[in-house]
Tab-separated table of C-alpha atoms in Angstrom:
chain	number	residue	atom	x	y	z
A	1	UNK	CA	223.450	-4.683	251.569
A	2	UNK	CA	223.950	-5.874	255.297
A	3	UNK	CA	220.914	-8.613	254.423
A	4	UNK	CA	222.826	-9.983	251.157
A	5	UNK	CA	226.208	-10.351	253.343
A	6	UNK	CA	224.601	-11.996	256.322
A	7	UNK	CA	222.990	-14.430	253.185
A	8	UNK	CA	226.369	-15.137	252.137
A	9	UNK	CA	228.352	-15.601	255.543
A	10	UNK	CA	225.489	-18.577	256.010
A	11	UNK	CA	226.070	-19.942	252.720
A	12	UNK	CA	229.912	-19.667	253.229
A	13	UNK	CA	229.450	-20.591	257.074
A	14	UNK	CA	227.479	-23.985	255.971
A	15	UNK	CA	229.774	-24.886	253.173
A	16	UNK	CA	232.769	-24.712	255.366
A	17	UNK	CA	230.658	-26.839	257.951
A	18	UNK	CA	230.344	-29.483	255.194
A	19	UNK	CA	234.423	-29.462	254.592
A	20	UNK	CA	235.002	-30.460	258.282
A	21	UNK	CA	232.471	-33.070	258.315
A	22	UNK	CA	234.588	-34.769	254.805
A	23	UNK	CA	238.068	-33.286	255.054
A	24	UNK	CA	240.610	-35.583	255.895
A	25	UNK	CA	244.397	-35.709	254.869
A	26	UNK	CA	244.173	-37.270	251.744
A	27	UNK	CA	242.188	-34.394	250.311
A	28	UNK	CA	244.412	-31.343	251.081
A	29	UNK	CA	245.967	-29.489	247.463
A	30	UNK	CA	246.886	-26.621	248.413
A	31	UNK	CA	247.584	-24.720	244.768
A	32	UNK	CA	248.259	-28.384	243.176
A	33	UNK	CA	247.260	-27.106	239.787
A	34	UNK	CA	246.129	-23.952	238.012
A	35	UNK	CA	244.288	-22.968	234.880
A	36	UNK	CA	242.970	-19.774	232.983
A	37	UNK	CA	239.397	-18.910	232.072
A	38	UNK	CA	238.366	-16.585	229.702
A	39	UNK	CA	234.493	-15.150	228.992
A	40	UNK	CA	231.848	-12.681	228.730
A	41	UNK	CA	229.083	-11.092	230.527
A	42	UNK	CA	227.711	-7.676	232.218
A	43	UNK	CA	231.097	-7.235	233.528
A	44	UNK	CA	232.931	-7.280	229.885
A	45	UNK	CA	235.491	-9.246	228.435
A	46	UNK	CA	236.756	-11.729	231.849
A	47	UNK	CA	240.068	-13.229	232.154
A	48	UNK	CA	241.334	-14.950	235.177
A	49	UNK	CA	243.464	-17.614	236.468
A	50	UNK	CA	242.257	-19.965	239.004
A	51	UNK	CA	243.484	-22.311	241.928
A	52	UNK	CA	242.429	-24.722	244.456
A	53	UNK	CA	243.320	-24.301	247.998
A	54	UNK	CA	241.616	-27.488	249.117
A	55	UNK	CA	238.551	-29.669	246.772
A	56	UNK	CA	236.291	-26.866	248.795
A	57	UNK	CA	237.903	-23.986	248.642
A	58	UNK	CA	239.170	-21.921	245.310
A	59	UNK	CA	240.941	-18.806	244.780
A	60	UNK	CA	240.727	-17.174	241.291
A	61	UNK	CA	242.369	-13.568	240.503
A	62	UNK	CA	242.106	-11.426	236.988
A	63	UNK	CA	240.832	-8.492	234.928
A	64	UNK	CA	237.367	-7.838	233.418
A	65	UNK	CA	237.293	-4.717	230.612
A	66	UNK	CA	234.047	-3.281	229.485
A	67	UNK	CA	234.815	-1.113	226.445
A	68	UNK	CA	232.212	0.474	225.234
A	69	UNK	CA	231.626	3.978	223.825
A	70	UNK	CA	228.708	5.810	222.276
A	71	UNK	CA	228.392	9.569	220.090
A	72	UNK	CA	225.295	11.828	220.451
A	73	UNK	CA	224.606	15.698	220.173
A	74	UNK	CA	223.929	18.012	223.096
A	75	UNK	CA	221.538	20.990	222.726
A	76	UNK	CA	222.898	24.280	223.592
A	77	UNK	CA	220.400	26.559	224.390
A	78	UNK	CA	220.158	30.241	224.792
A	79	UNK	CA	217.656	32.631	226.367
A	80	UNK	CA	218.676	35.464	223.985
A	81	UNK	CA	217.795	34.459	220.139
A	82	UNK	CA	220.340	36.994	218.735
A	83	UNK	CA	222.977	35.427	220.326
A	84	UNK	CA	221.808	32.074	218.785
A	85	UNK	CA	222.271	33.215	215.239
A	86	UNK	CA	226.286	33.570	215.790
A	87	UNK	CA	226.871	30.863	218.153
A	88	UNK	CA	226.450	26.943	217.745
A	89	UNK	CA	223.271	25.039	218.082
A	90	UNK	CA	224.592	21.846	219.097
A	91	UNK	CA	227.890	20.008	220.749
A	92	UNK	CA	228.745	16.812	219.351
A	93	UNK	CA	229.464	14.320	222.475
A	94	UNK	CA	231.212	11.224	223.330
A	95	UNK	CA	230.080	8.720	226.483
A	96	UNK	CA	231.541	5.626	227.565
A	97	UNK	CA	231.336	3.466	230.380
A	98	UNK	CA	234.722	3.000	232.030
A	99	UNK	CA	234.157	-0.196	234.317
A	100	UNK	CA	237.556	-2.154	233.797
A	101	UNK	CA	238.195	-4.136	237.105
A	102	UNK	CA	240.757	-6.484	238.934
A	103	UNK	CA	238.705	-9.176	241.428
A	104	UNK	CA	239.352	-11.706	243.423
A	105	UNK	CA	237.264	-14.415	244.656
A	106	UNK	CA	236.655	-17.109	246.884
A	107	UNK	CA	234.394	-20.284	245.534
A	108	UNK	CA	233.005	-22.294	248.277
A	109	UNK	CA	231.929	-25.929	247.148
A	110	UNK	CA	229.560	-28.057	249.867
A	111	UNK	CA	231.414	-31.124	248.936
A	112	UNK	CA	233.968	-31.928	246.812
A	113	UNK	CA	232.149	-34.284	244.187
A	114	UNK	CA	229.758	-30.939	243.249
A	115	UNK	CA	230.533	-27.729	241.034
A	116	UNK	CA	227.529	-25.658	242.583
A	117	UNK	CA	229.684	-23.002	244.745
A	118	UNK	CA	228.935	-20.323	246.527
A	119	UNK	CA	231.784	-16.765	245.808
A	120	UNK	CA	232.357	-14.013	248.169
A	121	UNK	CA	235.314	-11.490	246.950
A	122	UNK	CA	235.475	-7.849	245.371
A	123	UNK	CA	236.191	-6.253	242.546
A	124	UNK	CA	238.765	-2.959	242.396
A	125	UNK	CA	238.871	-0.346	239.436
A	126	UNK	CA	238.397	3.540	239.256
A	127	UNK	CA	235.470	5.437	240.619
A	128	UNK	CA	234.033	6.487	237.139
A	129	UNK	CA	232.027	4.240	235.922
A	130	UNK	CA	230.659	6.551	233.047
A	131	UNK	CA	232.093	9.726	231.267
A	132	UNK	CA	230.317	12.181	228.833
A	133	UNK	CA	232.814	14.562	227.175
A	134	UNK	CA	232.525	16.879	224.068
A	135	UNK	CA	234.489	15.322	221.108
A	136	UNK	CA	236.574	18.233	220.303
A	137	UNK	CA	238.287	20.116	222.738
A	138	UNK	CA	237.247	23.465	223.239
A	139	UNK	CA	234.737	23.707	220.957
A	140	UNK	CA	232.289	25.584	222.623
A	141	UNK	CA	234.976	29.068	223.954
A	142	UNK	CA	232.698	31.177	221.789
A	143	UNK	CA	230.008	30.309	224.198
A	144	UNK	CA	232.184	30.451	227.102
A	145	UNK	CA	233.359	33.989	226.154
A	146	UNK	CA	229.543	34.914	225.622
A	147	UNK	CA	228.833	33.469	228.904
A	148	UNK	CA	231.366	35.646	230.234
A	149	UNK	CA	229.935	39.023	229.141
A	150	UNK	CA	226.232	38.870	230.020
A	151	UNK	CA	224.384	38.511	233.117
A	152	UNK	CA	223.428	34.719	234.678
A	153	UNK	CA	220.078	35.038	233.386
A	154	UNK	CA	221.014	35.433	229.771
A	155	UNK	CA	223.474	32.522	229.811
A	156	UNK	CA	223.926	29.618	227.197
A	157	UNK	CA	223.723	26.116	228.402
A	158	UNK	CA	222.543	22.729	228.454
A	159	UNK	CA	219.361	21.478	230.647
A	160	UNK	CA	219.561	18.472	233.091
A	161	UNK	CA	216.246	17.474	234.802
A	162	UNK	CA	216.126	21.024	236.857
A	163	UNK	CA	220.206	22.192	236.548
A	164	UNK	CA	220.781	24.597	233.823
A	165	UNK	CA	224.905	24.086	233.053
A	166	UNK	CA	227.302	26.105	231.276
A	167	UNK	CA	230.340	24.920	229.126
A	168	UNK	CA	233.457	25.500	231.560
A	169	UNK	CA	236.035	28.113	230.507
A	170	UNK	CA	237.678	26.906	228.266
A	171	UNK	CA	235.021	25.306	226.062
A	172	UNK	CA	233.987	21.934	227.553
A	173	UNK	CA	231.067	20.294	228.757
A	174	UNK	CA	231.752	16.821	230.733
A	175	UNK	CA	230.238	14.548	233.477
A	176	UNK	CA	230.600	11.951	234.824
A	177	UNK	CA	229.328	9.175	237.480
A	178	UNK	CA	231.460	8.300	240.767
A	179	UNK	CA	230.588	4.863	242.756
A	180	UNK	CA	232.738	3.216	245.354
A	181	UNK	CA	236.706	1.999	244.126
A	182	UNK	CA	236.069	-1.748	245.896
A	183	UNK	CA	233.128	-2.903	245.061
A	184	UNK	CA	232.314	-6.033	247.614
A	185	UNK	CA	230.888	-9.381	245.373
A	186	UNK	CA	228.641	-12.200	246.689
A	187	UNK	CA	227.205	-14.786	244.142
A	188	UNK	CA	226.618	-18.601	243.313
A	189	UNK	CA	228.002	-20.119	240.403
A	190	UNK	CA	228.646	-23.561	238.844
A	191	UNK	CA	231.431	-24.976	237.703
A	192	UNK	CA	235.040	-25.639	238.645
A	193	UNK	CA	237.451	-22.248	237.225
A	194	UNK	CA	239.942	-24.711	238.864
A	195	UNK	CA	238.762	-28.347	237.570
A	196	UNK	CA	239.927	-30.996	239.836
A	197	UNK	CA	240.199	-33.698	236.882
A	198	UNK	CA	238.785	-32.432	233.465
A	199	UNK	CA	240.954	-30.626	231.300
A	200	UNK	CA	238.641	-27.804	230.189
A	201	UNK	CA	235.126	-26.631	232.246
A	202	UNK	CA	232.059	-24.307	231.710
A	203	UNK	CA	231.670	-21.681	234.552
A	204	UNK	CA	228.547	-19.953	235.115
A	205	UNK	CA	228.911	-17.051	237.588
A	206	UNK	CA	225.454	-15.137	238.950
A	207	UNK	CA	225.759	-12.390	241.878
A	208	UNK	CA	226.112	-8.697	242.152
A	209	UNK	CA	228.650	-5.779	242.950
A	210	UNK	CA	227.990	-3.349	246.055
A	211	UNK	CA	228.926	0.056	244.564
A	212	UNK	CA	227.339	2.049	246.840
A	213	UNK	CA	225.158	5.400	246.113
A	214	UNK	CA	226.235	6.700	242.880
A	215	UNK	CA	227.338	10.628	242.630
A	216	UNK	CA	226.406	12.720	239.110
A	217	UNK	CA	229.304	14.845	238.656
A	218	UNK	CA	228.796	17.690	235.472
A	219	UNK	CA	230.880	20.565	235.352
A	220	UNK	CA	232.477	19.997	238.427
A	221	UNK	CA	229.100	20.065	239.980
A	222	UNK	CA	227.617	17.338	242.136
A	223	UNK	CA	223.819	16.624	240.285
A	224	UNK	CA	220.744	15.617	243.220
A	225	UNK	CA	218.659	12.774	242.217
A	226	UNK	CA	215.649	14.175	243.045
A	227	UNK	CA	216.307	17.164	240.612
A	228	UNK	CA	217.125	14.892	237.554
A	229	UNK	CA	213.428	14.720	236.754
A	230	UNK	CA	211.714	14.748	232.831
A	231	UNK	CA	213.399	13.637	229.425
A	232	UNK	CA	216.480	15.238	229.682
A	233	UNK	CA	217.697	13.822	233.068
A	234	UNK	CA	215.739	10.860	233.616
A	235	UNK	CA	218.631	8.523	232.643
A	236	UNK	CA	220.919	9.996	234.356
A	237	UNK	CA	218.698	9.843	237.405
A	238	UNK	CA	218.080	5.751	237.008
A	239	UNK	CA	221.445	5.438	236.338
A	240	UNK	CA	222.404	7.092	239.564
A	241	UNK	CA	219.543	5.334	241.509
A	242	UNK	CA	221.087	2.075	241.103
A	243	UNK	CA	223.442	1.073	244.311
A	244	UNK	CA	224.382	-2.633	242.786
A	245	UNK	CA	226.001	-3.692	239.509
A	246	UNK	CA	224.328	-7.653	238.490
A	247	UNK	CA	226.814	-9.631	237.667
A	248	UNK	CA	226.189	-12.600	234.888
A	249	UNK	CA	229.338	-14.385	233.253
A	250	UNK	CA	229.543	-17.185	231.368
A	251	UNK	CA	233.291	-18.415	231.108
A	252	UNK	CA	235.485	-21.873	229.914
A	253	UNK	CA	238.138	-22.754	231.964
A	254	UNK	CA	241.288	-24.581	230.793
A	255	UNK	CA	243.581	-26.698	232.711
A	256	UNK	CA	247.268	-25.251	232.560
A	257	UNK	CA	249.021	-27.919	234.849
């Protein structure tokens, strides 16, 4: 991380070098005009509005909303057969990644006739990034109750790499996956999200997120990635491997005034 932010402090450093060389009086304007950009990419659905503070410098604030859900069944699985007969087989579940985000960012331009920029900022939203959650609440008490009247080695549960869970007490099976709140963002991009003249730009942004080291959270229970090994855990283990979000929008910029 410390090598990608010493990358973009010289990028930002020589861009800002450029501005003093071809900065004169004429050129300051400072929030002159606005406009709103709307797009798409691995951060969701992006909307933002977007000023200049000088031809080299631009300031752009807004939201970007990822929805996106997905239904699968969990395997419950018991180490005493009888028991299996009575209680159920399988938990129907919902995931979803929960990555909507406020950012703001600074575009640096190395002159003022370009719209090649370099963008240094962050992006804010909650620290769950992903949620797994059983459909129907309390669903599984049978099992809970059963759980509650044998011994720990004849307990029904679900397997994750090498943790054996249990539904909680009152029914439910969830997890989830924690990363930092403020997530620091350094990119290039091209384009003006505040066009000097035109009424309406294309904006290509390219960077990534620093989220930090992901935490696996299941029944209140913080998951190891080293014990996420084999088919059952292995995507939650390269999920929670990854320490950076990539960051590719494509966007269109109009001119409000």
């Amino acid at each position: 991380m410390n090598r990608y932010l010493a990358i973009a402090m010289f990028a930002i450093t020589a861009s800002m070098s450029a501005v003093a060389q071809e900065l004169d009086s004429d050129d300051l304007g400072i929030f002159n005009h606005g406009s709103l950009s709307v797009g798409v990419g691995t951060t969701g659905i992006t909307a933002d509005l977007a000023f200049p503070i000088t031809p080299y410098v631009g300031i752009r604030g807004g939201v970007d909303i990822l929805p996106f859900k997905y239904g699968t069944d969990l395997e419950i699985q018991y180490r005493n057969s009888t028991a299996q007969a009575f209680l159920p087989e399988t938990v129907a579940v919902e995931g979803k990644l929960s990555m909507t985000t406020g950012h703001v960012l600074f575009d640096f331009y190395p002159s003022k006739k370009t719209s090649f920029h370099f963008t240094a900022g962050g992006y804010l939203g909650s620290d769950k990034v992903a949620e797994v959650y059983n459909e129907e609440d309390g669903v599984l008490i049978a099992v809970s109750a059963y759980n509650r009247m044998v011994p720990d080695d004849q307990k029904a549960g679900y397997s994750l790499g090498d943790y054996f869970l249990t539904p909680d007490e009152k029914g439910n099976v969830n997890g989830s996956i924690k990363v930092a709140k403020f997530r620091p963002y350094v990119g290039i991009g091209f384009g003006r999200p505040a066009p000097l003249k035109s009424r309406v730009a294309c904006c290509l942004d390219l960077g990534v997120q620093f989220w930090g080291s992901p935490e696996t959270i299941c029944q209140g229970q913080e998951l190891k990635e080293e014990n996420l090994n084999g088919d059952d855990g292995g995507a939650v283990k390269t999920i929670s491997s990854i320490s950076v979000w990539p960051v590719l929008n494509f966007r269109v910029a109009v001119r409000l005034f």
